[in-house]
CSV table of C-alpha atoms in Angstrom, one decimal:
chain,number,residue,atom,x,y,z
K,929,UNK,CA,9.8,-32.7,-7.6
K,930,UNK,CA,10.7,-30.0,-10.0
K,931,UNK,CA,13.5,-27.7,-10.0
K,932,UNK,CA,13.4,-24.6,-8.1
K,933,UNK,CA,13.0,-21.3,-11.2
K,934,UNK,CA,15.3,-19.0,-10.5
K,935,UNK,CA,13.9,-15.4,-8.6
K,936,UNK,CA,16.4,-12.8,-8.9
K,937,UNK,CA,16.5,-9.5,-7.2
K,938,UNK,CA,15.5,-6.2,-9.6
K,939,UNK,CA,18.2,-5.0,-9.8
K,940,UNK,CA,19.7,-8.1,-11.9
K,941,UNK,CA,17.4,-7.6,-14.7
K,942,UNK,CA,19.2,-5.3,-16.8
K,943,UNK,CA,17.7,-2.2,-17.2
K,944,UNK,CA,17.3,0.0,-20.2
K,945,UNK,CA,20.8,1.8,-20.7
K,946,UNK,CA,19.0,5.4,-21.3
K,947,UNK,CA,18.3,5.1,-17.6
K,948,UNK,CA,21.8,6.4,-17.1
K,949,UNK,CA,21.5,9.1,-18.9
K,950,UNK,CA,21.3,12.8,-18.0
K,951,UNK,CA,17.5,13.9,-18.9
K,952,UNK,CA,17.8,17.4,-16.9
K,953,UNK,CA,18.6,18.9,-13.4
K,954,UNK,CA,16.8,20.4,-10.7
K,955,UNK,CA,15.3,20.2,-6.9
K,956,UNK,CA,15.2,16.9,-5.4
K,957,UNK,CA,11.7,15.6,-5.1
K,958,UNK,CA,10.6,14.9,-2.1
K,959,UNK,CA,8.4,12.2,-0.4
K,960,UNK,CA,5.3,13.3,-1.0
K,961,UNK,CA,6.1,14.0,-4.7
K,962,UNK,CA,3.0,15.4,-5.8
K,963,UNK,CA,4.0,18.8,-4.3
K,964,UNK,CA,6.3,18.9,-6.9
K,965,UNK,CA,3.7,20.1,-9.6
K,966,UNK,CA,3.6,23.1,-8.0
K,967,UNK,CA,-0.3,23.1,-6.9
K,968,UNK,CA,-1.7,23.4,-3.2
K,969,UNK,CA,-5.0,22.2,-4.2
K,970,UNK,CA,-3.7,19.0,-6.2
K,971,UNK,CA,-1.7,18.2,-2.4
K,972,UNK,CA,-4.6,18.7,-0.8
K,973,UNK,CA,-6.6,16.5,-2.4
K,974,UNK,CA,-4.4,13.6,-2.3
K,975,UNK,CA,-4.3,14.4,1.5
K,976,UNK,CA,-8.2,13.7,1.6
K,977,UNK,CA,-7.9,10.7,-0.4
K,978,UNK,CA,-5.2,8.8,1.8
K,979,UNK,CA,-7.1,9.6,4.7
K,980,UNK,CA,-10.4,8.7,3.6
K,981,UNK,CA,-10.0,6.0,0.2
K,982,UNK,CA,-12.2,3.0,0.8
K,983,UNK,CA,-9.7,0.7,-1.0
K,984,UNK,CA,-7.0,2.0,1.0
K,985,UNK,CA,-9.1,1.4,4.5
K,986,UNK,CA,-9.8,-2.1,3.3
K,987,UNK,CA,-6.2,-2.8,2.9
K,988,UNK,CA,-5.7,-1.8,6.3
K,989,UNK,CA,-7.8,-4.1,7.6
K,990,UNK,CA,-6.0,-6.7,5.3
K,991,UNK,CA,-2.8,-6.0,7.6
K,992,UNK,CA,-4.2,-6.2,10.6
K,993,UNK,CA,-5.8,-9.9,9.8
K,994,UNK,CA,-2.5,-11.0,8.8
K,995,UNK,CA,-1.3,-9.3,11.7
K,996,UNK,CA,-3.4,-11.7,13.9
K,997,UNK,CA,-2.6,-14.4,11.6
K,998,UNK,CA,0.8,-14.5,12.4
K,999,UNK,CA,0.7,-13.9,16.2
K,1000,UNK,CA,-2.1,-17.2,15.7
K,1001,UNK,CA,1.3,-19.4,14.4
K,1002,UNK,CA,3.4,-17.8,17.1
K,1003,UNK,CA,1.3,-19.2,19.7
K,1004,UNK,CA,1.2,-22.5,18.3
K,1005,UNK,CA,5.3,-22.5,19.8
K,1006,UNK,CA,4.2,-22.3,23.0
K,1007,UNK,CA,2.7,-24.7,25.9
K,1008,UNK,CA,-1.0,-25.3,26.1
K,1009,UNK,CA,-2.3,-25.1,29.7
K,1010,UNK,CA,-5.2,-26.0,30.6
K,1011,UNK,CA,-7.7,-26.2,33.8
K,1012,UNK,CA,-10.8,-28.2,34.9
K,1013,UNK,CA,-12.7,-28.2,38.3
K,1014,UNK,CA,-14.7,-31.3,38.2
K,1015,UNK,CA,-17.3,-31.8,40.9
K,1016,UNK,CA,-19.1,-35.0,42.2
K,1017,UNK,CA,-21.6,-35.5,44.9
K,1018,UNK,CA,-22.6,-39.0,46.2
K,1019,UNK,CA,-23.4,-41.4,49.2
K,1020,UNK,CA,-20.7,-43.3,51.7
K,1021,UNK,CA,-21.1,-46.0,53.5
K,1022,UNK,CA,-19.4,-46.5,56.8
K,1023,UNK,CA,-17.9,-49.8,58.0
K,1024,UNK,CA,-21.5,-49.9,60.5
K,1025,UNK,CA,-23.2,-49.4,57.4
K,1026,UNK,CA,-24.4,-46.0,57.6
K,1027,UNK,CA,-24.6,-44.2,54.3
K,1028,UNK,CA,-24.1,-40.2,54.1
K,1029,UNK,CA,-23.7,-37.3,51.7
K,1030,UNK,CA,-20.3,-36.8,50.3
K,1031,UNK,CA,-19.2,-34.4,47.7
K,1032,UNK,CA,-15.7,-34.4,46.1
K,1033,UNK,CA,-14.0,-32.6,44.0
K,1034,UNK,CA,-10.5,-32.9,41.5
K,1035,UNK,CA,-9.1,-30.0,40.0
K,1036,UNK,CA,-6.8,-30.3,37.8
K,1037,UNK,CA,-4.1,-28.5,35.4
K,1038,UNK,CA,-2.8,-29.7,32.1
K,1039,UNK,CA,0.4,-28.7,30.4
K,1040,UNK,CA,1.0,-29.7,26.5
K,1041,UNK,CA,4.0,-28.5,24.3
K,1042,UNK,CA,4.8,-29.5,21.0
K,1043,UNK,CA,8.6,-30.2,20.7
K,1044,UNK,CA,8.9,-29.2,16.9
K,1045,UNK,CA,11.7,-31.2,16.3
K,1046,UNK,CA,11.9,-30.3,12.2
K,1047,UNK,CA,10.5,-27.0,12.6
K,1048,UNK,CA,7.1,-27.6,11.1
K,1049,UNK,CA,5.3,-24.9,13.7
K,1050,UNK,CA,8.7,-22.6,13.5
K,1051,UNK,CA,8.2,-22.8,9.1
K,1052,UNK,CA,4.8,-22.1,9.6
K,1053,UNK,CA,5.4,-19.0,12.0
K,1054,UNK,CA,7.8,-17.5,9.3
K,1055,UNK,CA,5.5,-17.7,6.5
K,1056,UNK,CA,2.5,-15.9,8.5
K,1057,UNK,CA,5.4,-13.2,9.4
K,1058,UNK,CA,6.4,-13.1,5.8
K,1059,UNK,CA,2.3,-13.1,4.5
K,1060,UNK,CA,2.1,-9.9,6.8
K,1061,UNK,CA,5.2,-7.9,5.4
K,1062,UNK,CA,3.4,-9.3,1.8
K,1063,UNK,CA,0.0,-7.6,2.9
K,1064,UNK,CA,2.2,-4.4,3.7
K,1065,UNK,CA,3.2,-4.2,0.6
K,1066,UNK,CA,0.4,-4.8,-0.7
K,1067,UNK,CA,-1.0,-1.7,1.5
K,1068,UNK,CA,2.1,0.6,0.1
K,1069,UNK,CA,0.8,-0.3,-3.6
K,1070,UNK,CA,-2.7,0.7,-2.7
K,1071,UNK,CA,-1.4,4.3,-1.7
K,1072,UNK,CA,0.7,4.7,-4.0
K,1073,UNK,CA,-1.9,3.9,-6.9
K,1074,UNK,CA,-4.7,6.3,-5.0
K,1075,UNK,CA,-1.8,9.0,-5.1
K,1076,UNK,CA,-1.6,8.2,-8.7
K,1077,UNK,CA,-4.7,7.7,-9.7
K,1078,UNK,CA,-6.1,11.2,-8.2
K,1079,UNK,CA,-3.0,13.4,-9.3
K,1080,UNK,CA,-3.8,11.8,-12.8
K,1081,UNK,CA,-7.7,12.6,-12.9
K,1082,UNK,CA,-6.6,16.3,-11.3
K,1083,UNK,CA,-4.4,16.6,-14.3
K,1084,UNK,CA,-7.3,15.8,-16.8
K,1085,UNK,CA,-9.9,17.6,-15.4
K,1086,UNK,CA,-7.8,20.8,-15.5
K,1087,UNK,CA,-6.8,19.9,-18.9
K,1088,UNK,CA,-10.9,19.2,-19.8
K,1089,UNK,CA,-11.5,22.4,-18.2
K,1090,UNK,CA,-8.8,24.2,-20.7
K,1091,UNK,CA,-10.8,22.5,-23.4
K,1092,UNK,CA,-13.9,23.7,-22.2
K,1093,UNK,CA,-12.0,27.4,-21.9
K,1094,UNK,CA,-10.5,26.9,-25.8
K,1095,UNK,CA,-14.3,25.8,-26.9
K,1096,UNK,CA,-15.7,28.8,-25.7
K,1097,UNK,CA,-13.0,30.8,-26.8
K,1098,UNK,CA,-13.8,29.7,-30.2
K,1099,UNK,CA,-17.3,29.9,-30.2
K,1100,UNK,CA,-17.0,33.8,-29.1
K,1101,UNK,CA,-15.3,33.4,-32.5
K,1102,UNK,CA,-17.3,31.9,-34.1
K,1103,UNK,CA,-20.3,33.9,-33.7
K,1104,UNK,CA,-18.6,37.2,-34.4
K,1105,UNK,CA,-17.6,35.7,-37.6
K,1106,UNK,CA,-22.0,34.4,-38.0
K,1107,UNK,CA,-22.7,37.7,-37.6
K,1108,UNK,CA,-20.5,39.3,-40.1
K,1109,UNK,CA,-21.5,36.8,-42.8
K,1110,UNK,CA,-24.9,37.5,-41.5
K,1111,UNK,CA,-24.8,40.9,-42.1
K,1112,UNK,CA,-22.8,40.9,-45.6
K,1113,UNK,CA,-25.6,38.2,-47.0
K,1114,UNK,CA,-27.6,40.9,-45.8
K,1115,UNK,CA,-26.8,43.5,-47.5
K,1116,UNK,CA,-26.2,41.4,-50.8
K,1117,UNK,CA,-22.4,41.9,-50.8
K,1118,UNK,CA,-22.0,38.0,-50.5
K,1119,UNK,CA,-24.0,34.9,-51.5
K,1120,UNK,CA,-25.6,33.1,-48.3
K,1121,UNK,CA,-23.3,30.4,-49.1
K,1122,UNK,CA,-21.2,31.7,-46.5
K,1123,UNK,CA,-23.6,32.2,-44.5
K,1124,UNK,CA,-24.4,28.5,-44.1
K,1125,UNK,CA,-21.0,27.8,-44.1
K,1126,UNK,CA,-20.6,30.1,-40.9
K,1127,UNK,CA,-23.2,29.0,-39.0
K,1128,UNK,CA,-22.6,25.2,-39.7
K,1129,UNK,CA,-19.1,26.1,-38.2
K,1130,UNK,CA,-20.6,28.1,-35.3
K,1131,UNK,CA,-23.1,24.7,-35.0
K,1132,UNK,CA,-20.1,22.5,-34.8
K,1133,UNK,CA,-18.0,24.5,-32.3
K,1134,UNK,CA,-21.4,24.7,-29.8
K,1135,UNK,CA,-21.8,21.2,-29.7
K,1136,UNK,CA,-18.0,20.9,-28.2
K,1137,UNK,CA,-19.0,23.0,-24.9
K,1138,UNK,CA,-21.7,20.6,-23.9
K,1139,UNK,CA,-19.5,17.7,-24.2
K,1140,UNK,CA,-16.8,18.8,-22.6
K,1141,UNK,CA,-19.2,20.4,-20.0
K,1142,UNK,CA,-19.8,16.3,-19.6
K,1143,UNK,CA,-16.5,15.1,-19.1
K,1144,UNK,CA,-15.8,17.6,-16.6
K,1145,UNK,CA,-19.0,16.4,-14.8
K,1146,UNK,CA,-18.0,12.8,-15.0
K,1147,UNK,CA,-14.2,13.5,-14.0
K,1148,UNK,CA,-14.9,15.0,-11.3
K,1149,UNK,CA,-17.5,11.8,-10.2
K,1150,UNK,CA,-14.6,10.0,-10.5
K,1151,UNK,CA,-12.3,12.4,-8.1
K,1152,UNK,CA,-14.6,12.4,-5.5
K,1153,UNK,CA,-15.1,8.2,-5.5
K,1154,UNK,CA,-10.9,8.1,-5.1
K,1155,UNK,CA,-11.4,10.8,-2.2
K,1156,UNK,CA,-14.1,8.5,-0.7
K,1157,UNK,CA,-16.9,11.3,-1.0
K,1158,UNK,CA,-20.2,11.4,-2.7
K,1159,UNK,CA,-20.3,12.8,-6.2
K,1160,UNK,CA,-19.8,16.7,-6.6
K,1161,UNK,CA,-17.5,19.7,-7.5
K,1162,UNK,CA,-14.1,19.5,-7.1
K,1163,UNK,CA,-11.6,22.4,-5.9
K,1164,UNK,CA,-9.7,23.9,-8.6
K,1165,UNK,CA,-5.9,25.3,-8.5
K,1166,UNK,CA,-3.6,26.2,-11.1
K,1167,UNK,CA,-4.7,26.0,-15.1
K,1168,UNK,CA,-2.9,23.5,-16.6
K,1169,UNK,CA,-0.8,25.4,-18.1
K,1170,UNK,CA,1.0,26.8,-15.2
K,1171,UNK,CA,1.5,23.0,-13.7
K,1172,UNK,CA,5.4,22.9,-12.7
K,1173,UNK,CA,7.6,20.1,-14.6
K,1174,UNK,CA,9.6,19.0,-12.1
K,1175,UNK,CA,13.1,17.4,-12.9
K,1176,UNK,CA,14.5,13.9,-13.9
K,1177,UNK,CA,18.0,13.4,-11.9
K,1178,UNK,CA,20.9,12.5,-13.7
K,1179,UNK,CA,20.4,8.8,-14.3
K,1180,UNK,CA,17.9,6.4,-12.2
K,1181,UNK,CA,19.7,3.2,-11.1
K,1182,UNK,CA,17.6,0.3,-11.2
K,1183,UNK,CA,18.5,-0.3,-7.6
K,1184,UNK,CA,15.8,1.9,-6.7
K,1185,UNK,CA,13.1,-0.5,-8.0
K,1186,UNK,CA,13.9,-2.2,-4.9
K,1187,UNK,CA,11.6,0.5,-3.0
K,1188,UNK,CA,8.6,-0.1,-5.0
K,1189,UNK,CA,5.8,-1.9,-3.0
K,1190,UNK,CA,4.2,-4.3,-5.3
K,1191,UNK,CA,7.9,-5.7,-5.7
K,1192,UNK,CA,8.5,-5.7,-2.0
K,1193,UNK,CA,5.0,-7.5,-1.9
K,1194,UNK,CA,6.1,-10.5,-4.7
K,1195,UNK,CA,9.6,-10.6,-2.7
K,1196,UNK,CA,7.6,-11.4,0.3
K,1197,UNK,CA,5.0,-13.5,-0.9
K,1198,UNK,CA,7.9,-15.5,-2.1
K,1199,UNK,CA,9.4,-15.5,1.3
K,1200,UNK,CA,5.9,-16.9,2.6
K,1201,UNK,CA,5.4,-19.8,0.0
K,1202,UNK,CA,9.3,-21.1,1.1
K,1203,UNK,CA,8.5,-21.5,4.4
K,1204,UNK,CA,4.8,-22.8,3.7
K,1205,UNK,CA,7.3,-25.3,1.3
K,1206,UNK,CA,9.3,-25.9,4.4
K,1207,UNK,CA,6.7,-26.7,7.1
K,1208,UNK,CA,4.6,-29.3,4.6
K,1209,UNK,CA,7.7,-31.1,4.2
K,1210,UNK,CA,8.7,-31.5,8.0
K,1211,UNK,CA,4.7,-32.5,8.5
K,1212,UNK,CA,5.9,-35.7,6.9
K,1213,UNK,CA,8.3,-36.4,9.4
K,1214,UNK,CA,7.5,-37.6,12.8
K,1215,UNK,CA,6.4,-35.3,15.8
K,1216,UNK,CA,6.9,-35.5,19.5
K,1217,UNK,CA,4.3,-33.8,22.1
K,1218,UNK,CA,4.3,-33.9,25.9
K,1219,UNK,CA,1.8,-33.9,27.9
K,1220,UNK,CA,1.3,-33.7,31.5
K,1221,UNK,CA,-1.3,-32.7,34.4
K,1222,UNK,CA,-1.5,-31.9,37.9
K,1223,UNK,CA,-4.1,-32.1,40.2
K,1224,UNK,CA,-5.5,-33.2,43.7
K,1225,UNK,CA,-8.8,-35.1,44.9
K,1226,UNK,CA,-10.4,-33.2,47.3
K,1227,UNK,CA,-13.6,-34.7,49.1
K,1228,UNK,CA,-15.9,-34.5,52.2
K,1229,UNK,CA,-15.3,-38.9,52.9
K,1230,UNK,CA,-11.5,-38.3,52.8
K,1231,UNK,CA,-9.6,-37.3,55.9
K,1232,UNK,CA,-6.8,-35.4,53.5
K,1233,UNK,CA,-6.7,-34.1,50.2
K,1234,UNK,CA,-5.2,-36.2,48.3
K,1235,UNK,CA,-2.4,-35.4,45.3
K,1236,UNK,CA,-2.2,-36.7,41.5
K,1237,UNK,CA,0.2,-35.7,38.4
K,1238,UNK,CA,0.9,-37.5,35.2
K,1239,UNK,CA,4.0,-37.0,32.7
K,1240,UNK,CA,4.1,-38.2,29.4
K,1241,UNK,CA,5.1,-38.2,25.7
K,1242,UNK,CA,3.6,-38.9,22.4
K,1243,UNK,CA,5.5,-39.8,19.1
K,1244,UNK,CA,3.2,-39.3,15.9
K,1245,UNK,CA,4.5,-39.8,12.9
K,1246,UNK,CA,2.0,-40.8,9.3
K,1247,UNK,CA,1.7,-44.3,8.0
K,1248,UNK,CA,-0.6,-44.3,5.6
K,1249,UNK,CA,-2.5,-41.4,5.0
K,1250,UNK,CA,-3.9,-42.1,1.3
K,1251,UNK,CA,-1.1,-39.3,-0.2
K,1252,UNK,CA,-2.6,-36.7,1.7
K,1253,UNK,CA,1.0,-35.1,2.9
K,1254,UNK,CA,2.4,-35.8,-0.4
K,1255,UNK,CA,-0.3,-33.7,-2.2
K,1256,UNK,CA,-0.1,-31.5,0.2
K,1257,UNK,CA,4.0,-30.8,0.0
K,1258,UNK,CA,3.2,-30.7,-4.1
K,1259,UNK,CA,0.8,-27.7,-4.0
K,1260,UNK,CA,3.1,-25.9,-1.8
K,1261,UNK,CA,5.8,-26.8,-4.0
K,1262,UNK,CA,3.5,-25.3,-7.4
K,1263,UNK,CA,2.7,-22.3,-5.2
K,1264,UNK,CA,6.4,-21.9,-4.7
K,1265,UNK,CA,7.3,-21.8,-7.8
K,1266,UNK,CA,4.7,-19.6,-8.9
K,1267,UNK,CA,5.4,-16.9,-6.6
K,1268,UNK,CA,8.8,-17.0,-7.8
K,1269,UNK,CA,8.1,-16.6,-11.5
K,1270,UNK,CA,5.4,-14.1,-10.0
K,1271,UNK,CA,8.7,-12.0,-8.3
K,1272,UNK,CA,10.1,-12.3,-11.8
K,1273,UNK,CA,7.4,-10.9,-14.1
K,1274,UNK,CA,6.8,-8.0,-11.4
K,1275,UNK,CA,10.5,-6.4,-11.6
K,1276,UNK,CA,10.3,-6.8,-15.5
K,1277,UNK,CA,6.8,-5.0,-15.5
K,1278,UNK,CA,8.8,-2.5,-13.1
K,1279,UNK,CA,11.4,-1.7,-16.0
K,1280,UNK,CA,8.8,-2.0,-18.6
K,1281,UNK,CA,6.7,0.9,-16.8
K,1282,UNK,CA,9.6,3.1,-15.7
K,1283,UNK,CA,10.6,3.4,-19.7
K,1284,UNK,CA,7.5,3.6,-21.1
K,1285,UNK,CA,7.4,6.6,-18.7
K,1286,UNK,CA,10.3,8.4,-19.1
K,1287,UNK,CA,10.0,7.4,-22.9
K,1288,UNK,CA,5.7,9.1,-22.0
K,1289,UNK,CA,7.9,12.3,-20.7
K,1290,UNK,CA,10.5,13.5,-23.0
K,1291,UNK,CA,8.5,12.3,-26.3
K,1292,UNK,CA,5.0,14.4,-24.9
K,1293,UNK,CA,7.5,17.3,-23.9
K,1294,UNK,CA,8.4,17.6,-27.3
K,1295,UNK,CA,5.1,16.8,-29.1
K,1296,UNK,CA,4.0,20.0,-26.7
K,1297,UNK,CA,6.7,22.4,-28.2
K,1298,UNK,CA,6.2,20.9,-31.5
K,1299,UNK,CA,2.2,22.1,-31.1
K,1300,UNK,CA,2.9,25.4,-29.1
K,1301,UNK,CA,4.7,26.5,-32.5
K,1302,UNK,CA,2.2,25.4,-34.6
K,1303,UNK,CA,-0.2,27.2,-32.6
K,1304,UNK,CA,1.5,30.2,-33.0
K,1305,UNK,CA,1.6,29.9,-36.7
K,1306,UNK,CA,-2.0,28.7,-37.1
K,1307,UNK,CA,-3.0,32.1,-35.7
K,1308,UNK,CA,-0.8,34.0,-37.0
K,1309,UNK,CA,-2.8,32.3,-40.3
K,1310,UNK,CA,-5.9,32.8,-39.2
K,1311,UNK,CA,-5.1,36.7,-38.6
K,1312,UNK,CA,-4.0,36.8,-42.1
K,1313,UNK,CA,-6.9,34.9,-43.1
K,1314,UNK,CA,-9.8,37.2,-41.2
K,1315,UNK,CA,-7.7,40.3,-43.0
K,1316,UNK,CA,-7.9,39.4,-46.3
K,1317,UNK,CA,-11.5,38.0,-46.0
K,1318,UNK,CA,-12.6,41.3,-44.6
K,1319,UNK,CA,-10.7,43.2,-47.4
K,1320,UNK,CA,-12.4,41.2,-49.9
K,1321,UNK,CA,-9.7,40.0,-51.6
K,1322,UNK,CA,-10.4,36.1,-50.3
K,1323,UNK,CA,-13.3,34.1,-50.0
K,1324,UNK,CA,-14.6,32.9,-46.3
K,1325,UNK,CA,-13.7,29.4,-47.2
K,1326,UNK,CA,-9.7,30.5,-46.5
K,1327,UNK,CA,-10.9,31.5,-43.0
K,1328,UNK,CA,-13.0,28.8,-42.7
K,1329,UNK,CA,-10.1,26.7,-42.9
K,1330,UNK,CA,-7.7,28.8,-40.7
K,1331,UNK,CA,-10.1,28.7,-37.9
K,1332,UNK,CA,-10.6,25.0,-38.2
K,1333,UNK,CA,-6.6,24.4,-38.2
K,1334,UNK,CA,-6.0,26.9,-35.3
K,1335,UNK,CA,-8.8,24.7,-33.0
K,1336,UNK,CA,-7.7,21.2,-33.6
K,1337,UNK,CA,-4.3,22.3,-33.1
K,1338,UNK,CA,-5.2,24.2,-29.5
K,1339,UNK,CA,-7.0,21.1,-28.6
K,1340,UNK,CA,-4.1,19.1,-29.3
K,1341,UNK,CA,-2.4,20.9,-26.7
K,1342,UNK,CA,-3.6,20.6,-24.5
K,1343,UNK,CA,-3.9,17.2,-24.5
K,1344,UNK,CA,-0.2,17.4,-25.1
K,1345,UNK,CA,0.6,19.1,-22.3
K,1346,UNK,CA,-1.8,16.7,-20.1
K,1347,UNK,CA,-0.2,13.7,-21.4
K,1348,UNK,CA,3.6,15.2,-20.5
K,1349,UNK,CA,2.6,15.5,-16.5
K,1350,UNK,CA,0.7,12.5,-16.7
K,1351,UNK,CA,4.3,11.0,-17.4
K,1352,UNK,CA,5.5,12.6,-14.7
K,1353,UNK,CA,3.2,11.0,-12.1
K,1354,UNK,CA,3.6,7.5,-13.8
K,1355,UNK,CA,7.4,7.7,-13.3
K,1356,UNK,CA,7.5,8.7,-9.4
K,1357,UNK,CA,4.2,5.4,-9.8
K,1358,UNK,CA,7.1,3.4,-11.4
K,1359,UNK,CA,10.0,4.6,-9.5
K,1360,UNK,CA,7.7,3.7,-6.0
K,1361,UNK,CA,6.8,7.3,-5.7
K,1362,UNK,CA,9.8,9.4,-6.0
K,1363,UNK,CA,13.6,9.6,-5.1
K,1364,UNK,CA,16.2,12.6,-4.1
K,1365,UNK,CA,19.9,12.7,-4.6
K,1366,UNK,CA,20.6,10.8,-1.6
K,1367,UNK,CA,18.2,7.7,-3.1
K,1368,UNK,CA,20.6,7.8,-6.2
K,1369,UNK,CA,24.1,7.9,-4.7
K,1370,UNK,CA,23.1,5.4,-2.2
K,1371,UNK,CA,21.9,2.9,-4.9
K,1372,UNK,CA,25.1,4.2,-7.3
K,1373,UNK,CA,27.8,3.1,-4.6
């Protein structure tokens, strides 16, 4: 048999030392952390899903099979009692050698209880308790992931419909400018080379609507599938934009790792495949049942009824059994170990996620104020740009330009500003969906 790998707690990984530092102040976040963005509709649509979520109903029904698994090995503790009403019916004969009717009857009650002398029904009881904390868990990570998963799309379908809203923005542009290159071709004051080059832009801006007109459509197919609807519009709430940044606490002890469900799931998954370990190894030992019945023999040809009981005891205990039990302790041993590395890998995929979030959160938050100024000076550019152009002193190919700058930079972001609260919900995801002050003193004492 191979040595046990080891299956520490979370909290001894060692966690990324910028955990402990101070990345801002504010309002606690509360339980249902998706209220801390600020937007009514956003709450109320992960209300819908966690009532209604397919997945989220079949991992309920998960619990409750585990549920009646375990009560299934609690009963195997307890005696077995039995009853049986047997009837006969026959001929006598008397000592004058007269036969009659007779009909008897013997009913009986039988009584069987394992003693579980090494605990092999008692191991096996703990492991169906243990699977059912597991499939808990296993619930909790469900929710959490819905919660996720629909305050994530809700972030990108507002931030596709600020792309739609900067596409059409442009295109307004776009045609004004069409139909002053239009007109100066016109009138022969410029060569229809800008011309072409105007409506080729104008061409190129139209075809973004339709796309993002698409995305939209297909976002919110994929909203309404996590709120366990059929396909349609989705309620809107604030723009993107307007989306409140809620506030990182002063440090985050790894301690609070310890409250994320999928961990809590591994940890007891663990739990189950030790006592699993535990019950095939005391099946290789011997085992002692009693049995015993009561009963009496009631009958027309007897006088009086007439009383029967047995007692007894059975030792079983393997011989030969072809390896069966031997086998059989081995996989439970490989499954042991396997949920333990299992535990393992989960707390360091915890710490892997919770930094690549907070690194997703203060990295987008200043890609975003990096853009916002670019923005600024991109139109500031392009105002210059539509001056001189219209003054004549510049040809349209230094608008041309300007306009182009000023839309990939808008377009970027918004995708910047998406991909900052998307960080935000992937932390509380990481963290096992949120925290307050009390969460982090508790876990700092």
């Amino acid at each position: 048999m191979g040595p046990r790998p080891d299956a520490p707690a979370a909290s001894a990984v060692v966690p990324p030392p910028a955990w402990r530092t101070a990345l801002g102040e504010g309002s606690p976040i509360r339980a249902d952390w998706w209220s801390a963005f600020g937007d009514p509709v956003l709450t109320s649509l992960v209300s819908r899903a966690l009532g209604s979520n397919v997945d989220l109903a079949a991992a309920v029904a998960r619990i409750d099979e585990a549920r009646a698994a375990a009560r299934l090995a609690r009963a195997q503790q307890t005696p077995t009692l039995g009853g049986a009403v047997p009837g006969t019916t026959g001929q006598t004969v008397s000592p004058f050698g007269t036969p009659s009717d007779a009909f008897g009857a013997q009913p009986a009650l039988t009584a069987s209880y394992d003693l579980d002398l090494f605990g092999r029904l008692r191991a096996a009881s703990r492991a169906a308790q243990a699977q059912a904390l597991a499939s808990e868990g296993a619930r909790d990570t469900v929710r959490l992931a819905i919660a996720s998963g629909v305050a994530s799309n809700y972030i990108t379908l507002r931030a596709l419909d600020q792309r739609l809203a900067v596409a059409q923005q442009t295109l307004a542009a776009r045609a004004e400018a069409l139909r002053i290159a239009r007109r100066r071709a016109e009138t022969g004051y410029t060569s229809n080379l800008e011309l072409h080059q105007a409506e080729a832009e104008y061409r190129a801006t139209q075809q973004l609507v339709p796309a993002a007109e698409l995305a939209i459509s297909r976002q919110e197919n994929a909203l309404s599938l996590l709120l366990g609807a059929s396909p349609g519009p989705i309620p809107r709430g604030l723009p993107l934009d307007r989306l409140l940044s809620p506030a990182i606490p002063d440090g985050l002890p790894a301690d609070l790792l310890r409250r994320r469900p999928d961990l809590f799931q591994a940890e007891q998954t663990l739990v189950a495949a030790d006592r699993t370990l535990d019950s095939a190894r005391a099946a290789m030992l011997p085992n002692l049942a009693l049995t015993g019945s009561a009963g009496v023999v009631l009958s027309t040809a007897l006088a009086n009824p007439i009383g029967v009981f047995s007692i007894g005891a059975s030792v079983l205990s393997p011989i030969f059994d072809g390896g069966r039990l031997r086998a059989q302790n081995d996989v439970a041993v490989a499954r042991r170990d396997q949920a333990a590395y299992a535990y393992r890998r989960t707390a360091l995929v915890a710490f892997q996620e919770v930094d690549n979030a907070l690194a997703g959160v203060q990295r987008s938050g200043e890609q975003a104020v990096a853009l916002e100024r670019q923005v600024d000076a991109l139109a500031a550019a392009l105002r210059n740009a539509s001056n001189r152009y219209r003054a004549g002193y510049t040809s349209y190919i230094e608008q041309l330009d300007a306009q182009r700058g000023l839309l990939t930079a808008e377009l970027a972001l918004v995708q910047a500003r998406a991909d900052r609260i998307t960080a935000y919900v992937a932390l509380y995801q990481a963290m096992g969906g949120g925290w307050s002050p009390a969460d982090v003193t508790a876990t700092q004492r």
